[in-house]
Amino acid sequence: GDNTDGVGLLRDIDHNAGVARARRGVLLMGAGGAAAGVLGPLLSARPAELVLVNRTLGKAEAMVHRHQRWASRYGAGLEARSLRLAGRAYDVVINASSSSLLRAPVPVDPGVIDRGTLTIDLMYGPAAAPFLAWAQVHGGVPRDGLGMLVEQAAFAFEWWRGVRPDTAPVLAALRTRLSGVA
């Protein structure tokens, strides 16, 4: 089957967040289904490096192994690390871990964020709030996964219907609804 999560995320980063992502350093937290859904498209965007961290290093290493050819095809650096060895500041930090869903603390050191780092939680609404607050406190530019959700739905709609819907009003309406303003 096809998965539009990754292309939706890339469109949200480029179009809605206005961040050029080529040749950037990217940290992807988590090695489950959400991370798997965005990893291939993230690599096709040709980041200078993409570091995948996970609570279970072996799971991150297995995912990296499965994507190594794809990374090479696009000239993207790809490696797995443990959460506590995530590294220094990145240009983009993406939380695809279960931490927001479980209301657990952010699983990496704040040193992964620099002033202006785009920090994205693939969750949205109240579940994403702790990660977004953490990111902002440490100088990141926080963004939740609502833009990815809308953009991936638009790609799916276009695939089925042949028409690309305008996502800006949909995203604005959903943000208003989630903020409690009706």
mmCIF file of C-alpha atoms in Angstrom:
data_model
loop_
_atom_site.group_PDB
_atom_site.id
_atom_site.type_symbol
_atom_site.label_atom_id
_atom_site.label_comp_id
_atom_site.label_asym_id
_atom_site.label_seq_id
_atom_site.Cartn_x
_atom_site.Cartn_y
_atom_site.Cartn_z
ATOM 1 C CA GLY A 1 0.000 0.000 0.000
ATOM 2 C CA ASP A 2 0.890 3.627 -0.296
ATOM 3 C CA ASN A 3 1.571 5.918 2.635
ATOM 4 C CA THR A 4 1.267 9.671 2.234
ATOM 5 C CA ASP A 5 2.505 10.610 5.729
ATOM 6 C CA GLY A 6 6.062 11.343 4.614
ATOM 7 C CA VAL A 7 5.148 13.449 1.603
ATOM 8 C CA GLY A 8 2.616 15.233 3.797
ATOM 9 C CA LEU A 9 5.333 15.987 6.338
ATOM 10 C CA LEU A 10 7.677 17.305 3.647
ATOM 11 C CA ARG A 11 4.943 19.513 2.198
ATOM 12 C CA ASP A 12 4.160 20.848 5.682
ATOM 13 C CA ILE A 13 7.839 21.637 6.303
ATOM 14 C CA ASP A 14 8.303 23.357 2.932
ATOM 15 C CA HIS A 15 4.958 25.002 2.320
ATOM 16 C CA ASN A 16 3.424 25.658 5.732
ATOM 17 C CA ALA A 17 6.522 26.088 7.923
ATOM 18 C CA GLY A 18 8.518 27.705 5.106
ATOM 19 C CA VAL A 19 11.724 25.823 5.885
ATOM 20 C CA ALA A 20 13.994 24.610 3.094
ATOM 21 C CA ARG A 21 14.962 21.103 4.147
ATOM 22 C CA ALA A 22 17.632 20.114 1.641
ATOM 23 C CA ARG A 23 21.120 19.460 3.066
ATOM 24 C CA ARG A 24 19.964 19.864 6.648
ATOM 25 C CA GLY A 25 20.745 17.814 9.722
ATOM 26 C CA VAL A 26 17.662 15.901 10.857
ATOM 27 C CA LEU A 27 17.019 14.014 14.086
ATOM 28 C CA LEU A 28 14.154 11.528 13.968
ATOM 29 C CA MET A 29 13.078 10.139 17.346
ATOM 30 C CA GLY A 30 11.341 6.771 17.318
ATOM 31 C CA ALA A 31 11.554 3.627 15.222
ATOM 32 C CA GLY A 32 7.917 2.551 15.084
ATOM 33 C CA GLY A 33 5.257 2.931 12.426
ATOM 34 C CA ALA A 34 5.160 6.730 12.454
ATOM 35 C CA ALA A 35 8.921 6.971 11.923
ATOM 36 C CA ALA A 36 8.814 4.275 9.237
ATOM 37 C CA GLY A 37 6.090 6.216 7.426
ATOM 38 C CA VAL A 38 8.190 9.373 7.120
ATOM 39 C CA LEU A 39 11.759 8.049 6.894
ATOM 40 C CA GLY A 40 11.872 7.256 3.157
ATOM 41 C CA PRO A 41 10.510 10.636 2.035
ATOM 42 C CA LEU A 42 12.771 12.441 4.533
ATOM 43 C CA LEU A 43 15.779 10.687 2.972
ATOM 44 C CA SER A 44 14.617 11.576 -0.544
ATOM 45 C CA ALA A 45 14.812 15.237 0.545
ATOM 46 C CA ARG A 46 18.605 14.706 0.680
ATOM 47 C CA PRO A 47 19.451 15.751 4.229
ATOM 48 C CA ALA A 48 23.146 16.126 4.991
ATOM 49 C CA GLU A 49 22.527 13.646 7.790
ATOM 50 C CA LEU A 50 19.579 11.911 9.329
ATOM 51 C CA VAL A 51 20.076 10.391 12.746
ATOM 52 C CA LEU A 52 17.442 7.940 13.963
ATOM 53 C CA VAL A 53 17.275 7.462 17.719
ATOM 54 C CA ASN A 54 15.126 5.057 19.664
ATOM 55 C CA ARG A 55 14.728 3.635 23.142
ATOM 56 C CA THR A 56 15.738 0.247 21.715
ATOM 57 C CA LEU A 57 18.876 0.781 19.651
ATOM 58 C CA GLY A 58 18.464 -2.538 17.819
ATOM 59 C CA LYS A 59 15.101 -1.441 16.435
ATOM 60 C CA ALA A 60 16.629 1.824 15.155
ATOM 61 C CA GLU A 61 19.549 -0.083 13.635
ATOM 62 C CA ALA A 62 17.176 -2.464 11.848
ATOM 63 C CA MET A 63 15.213 0.443 10.377
ATOM 64 C CA VAL A 64 18.430 2.135 9.247
ATOM 65 C CA HIS A 65 19.604 -1.126 7.664
ATOM 66 C CA ARG A 66 16.305 -1.405 5.720
ATOM 67 C CA HIS A 67 16.691 2.171 4.433
ATOM 68 C CA GLN A 68 20.443 2.283 3.758
ATOM 69 C CA ARG A 69 20.120 1.786 -0.020
ATOM 70 C CA TRP A 70 17.470 4.496 -0.221
ATOM 71 C CA ALA A 71 19.713 6.882 1.745
ATOM 72 C CA SER A 72 22.647 6.130 -0.577
ATOM 73 C CA ARG A 73 20.474 6.701 -3.632
ATOM 74 C CA TYR A 74 19.793 10.252 -2.432
ATOM 75 C CA GLY A 75 23.214 10.957 -0.963
ATOM 76 C CA ALA A 76 21.787 11.243 2.539
ATOM 77 C CA GLY A 77 23.790 10.280 5.596
ATOM 78 C CA LEU A 78 21.822 7.860 7.783
ATOM 79 C CA GLU A 79 22.723 6.339 11.132
ATOM 80 C CA ALA A 80 21.133 4.920 14.262
ATOM 81 C CA ARG A 81 21.985 5.984 17.789
ATOM 82 C CA SER A 82 20.639 5.469 21.267
ATOM 83 C CA LEU A 83 18.457 8.200 22.772
ATOM 84 C CA ARG A 84 21.134 9.320 25.201
ATOM 85 C CA LEU A 85 23.693 9.655 22.401
ATOM 86 C CA ALA A 86 21.458 11.645 20.040
ATOM 87 C CA GLY A 87 24.169 14.232 19.453
ATOM 88 C CA ARG A 88 24.427 17.968 19.122
ATOM 89 C CA ALA A 89 21.965 20.518 17.690
ATOM 90 C CA TYR A 90 20.118 19.663 14.473
ATOM 91 C CA ASP A 91 18.295 21.859 11.984
ATOM 92 C CA VAL A 92 15.129 19.755 12.238
ATOM 93 C CA VAL A 93 14.046 17.546 15.164
ATOM 94 C CA ILE A 94 11.053 15.264 14.628
ATOM 95 C CA ASN A 95 9.324 13.405 17.438
ATOM 96 C CA ALA A 96 7.829 10.188 16.078
ATOM 97 C CA SER A 97 8.276 8.401 19.396
ATOM 98 C CA SER A 98 5.430 7.324 21.661
ATOM 99 C CA SER A 99 6.453 9.873 24.308
ATOM 100 C CA SER A 100 3.667 12.349 23.500
ATOM 101 C CA LEU A 101 1.042 9.637 23.289
ATOM 102 C CA LEU A 102 2.157 8.272 26.669
ATOM 103 C CA ARG A 103 2.587 11.761 28.179
ATOM 104 C CA ALA A 104 6.183 10.792 28.954
ATOM 105 C CA PRO A 105 9.107 13.218 29.145
ATOM 106 C CA VAL A 106 10.859 14.127 25.917
ATOM 107 C CA PRO A 107 13.354 11.278 25.457
ATOM 108 C CA VAL A 108 16.410 13.278 24.349
ATOM 109 C CA ASP A 109 18.681 15.925 25.809
ATOM 110 C CA PRO A 110 17.714 19.527 24.933
ATOM 111 C CA GLY A 111 21.157 19.917 23.357
ATOM 112 C CA VAL A 112 19.649 18.532 20.139
ATOM 113 C CA ILE A 113 17.892 21.892 19.731
ATOM 114 C CA ASP A 114 19.549 25.131 18.782
ATOM 115 C CA ARG A 115 17.920 28.545 18.488
ATOM 116 C CA GLY A 116 15.692 28.281 15.439
ATOM 117 C CA THR A 117 15.646 24.473 15.159
ATOM 118 C CA LEU A 118 12.379 23.375 13.570
ATOM 119 C CA THR A 119 10.906 20.949 16.117
ATOM 120 C CA ILE A 120 7.974 18.834 14.983
ATOM 121 C CA ASP A 121 5.861 16.428 16.980
ATOM 122 C CA LEU A 122 3.914 14.132 14.680
ATOM 123 C CA MET A 123 1.100 14.258 17.234
ATOM 124 C CA TYR A 124 -1.232 17.251 17.402
ATOM 125 C CA GLY A 125 -3.650 18.723 19.895
ATOM 126 C CA PRO A 126 -3.166 18.271 23.645
ATOM 127 C CA ALA A 127 -0.885 15.222 23.215
ATOM 128 C CA ALA A 128 1.739 17.352 21.437
ATOM 129 C CA ALA A 129 1.626 20.264 23.911
ATOM 130 C CA PRO A 130 4.389 19.057 26.296
ATOM 131 C CA PHE A 131 6.864 18.437 23.458
ATOM 132 C CA LEU A 132 6.049 21.773 21.832
ATOM 133 C CA ALA A 133 6.499 23.617 25.149
ATOM 134 C CA TRP A 134 9.811 21.806 25.741
ATOM 135 C CA ALA A 135 11.005 22.753 22.269
ATOM 136 C CA GLN A 136 10.065 26.405 22.696
ATOM 137 C CA VAL A 137 11.753 26.679 26.101
ATOM 138 C CA HIS A 138 14.982 25.425 24.521
ATOM 139 C CA GLY A 139 14.889 27.805 21.545
ATOM 140 C CA GLY A 140 13.222 25.586 18.968
ATOM 141 C CA VAL A 141 10.465 26.582 16.575
ATOM 142 C CA PRO A 142 7.660 24.215 17.623
ATOM 143 C CA ARG A 143 5.234 22.659 15.150
ATOM 144 C CA ASP A 144 2.719 19.888 15.674
ATOM 145 C CA GLY A 145 1.635 17.184 13.238
ATOM 146 C CA LEU A 146 -1.631 18.805 12.169
ATOM 147 C CA GLY A 147 -0.037 20.226 9.019
ATOM 148 C CA MET A 148 1.306 16.796 8.118
ATOM 149 C CA LEU A 149 -2.159 15.303 8.644
ATOM 150 C CA VAL A 150 -3.833 17.833 6.356
ATOM 151 C CA GLU A 151 -1.138 17.643 3.684
ATOM 152 C CA GLN A 152 -1.063 13.837 3.596
ATOM 153 C CA ALA A 153 -4.853 13.820 3.254
ATOM 154 C CA ALA A 154 -4.556 16.270 0.357
ATOM 155 C CA PHE A 155 -2.046 13.983 -1.381
ATOM 156 C CA ALA A 156 -4.358 11.014 -0.897
ATOM 157 C CA PHE A 157 -7.334 13.010 -2.215
ATOM 158 C CA GLU A 158 -5.325 14.057 -5.246
ATOM 159 C CA TRP A 159 -4.243 10.479 -5.866
ATOM 160 C CA TRP A 160 -7.848 9.247 -5.792
ATOM 161 C CA ARG A 161 -9.601 12.229 -7.393
ATOM 162 C CA GLY A 162 -6.957 13.874 -9.572
ATOM 163 C CA VAL A 163 -7.493 17.256 -7.901
ATOM 164 C CA ARG A 164 -5.244 18.824 -5.275
ATOM 165 C CA PRO A 165 -7.322 20.647 -2.666
ATOM 166 C CA ASP A 166 -6.221 23.952 -1.158
ATOM 167 C CA THR A 167 -5.009 22.982 2.298
ATOM 168 C CA ALA A 168 -4.616 26.450 3.850
ATOM 169 C CA PRO A 169 -8.307 26.943 4.761
ATOM 170 C CA VAL A 170 -8.593 23.371 6.048
ATOM 171 C CA LEU A 171 -5.543 23.763 8.257
ATOM 172 C CA ALA A 172 -6.780 27.146 9.548
ATOM 173 C CA ALA A 173 -10.235 25.722 10.360
ATOM 174 C CA LEU A 174 -8.734 22.740 12.193
ATOM 175 C CA ARG A 175 -6.357 24.973 14.173
ATOM 176 C CA THR A 176 -9.327 27.149 15.193
ATOM 177 C CA ARG A 177 -11.347 24.118 16.207
ATOM 178 C CA LEU A 178 -8.469 22.629 18.224
ATOM 179 C CA SER A 179 -7.866 25.928 19.995
ATOM 180 C CA GLY A 180 -11.441 25.804 21.317
ATOM 181 C CA VAL A 181 -12.597 28.850 19.340
ATOM 182 C CA ALA A 182 -15.813 27.975 17.541
#
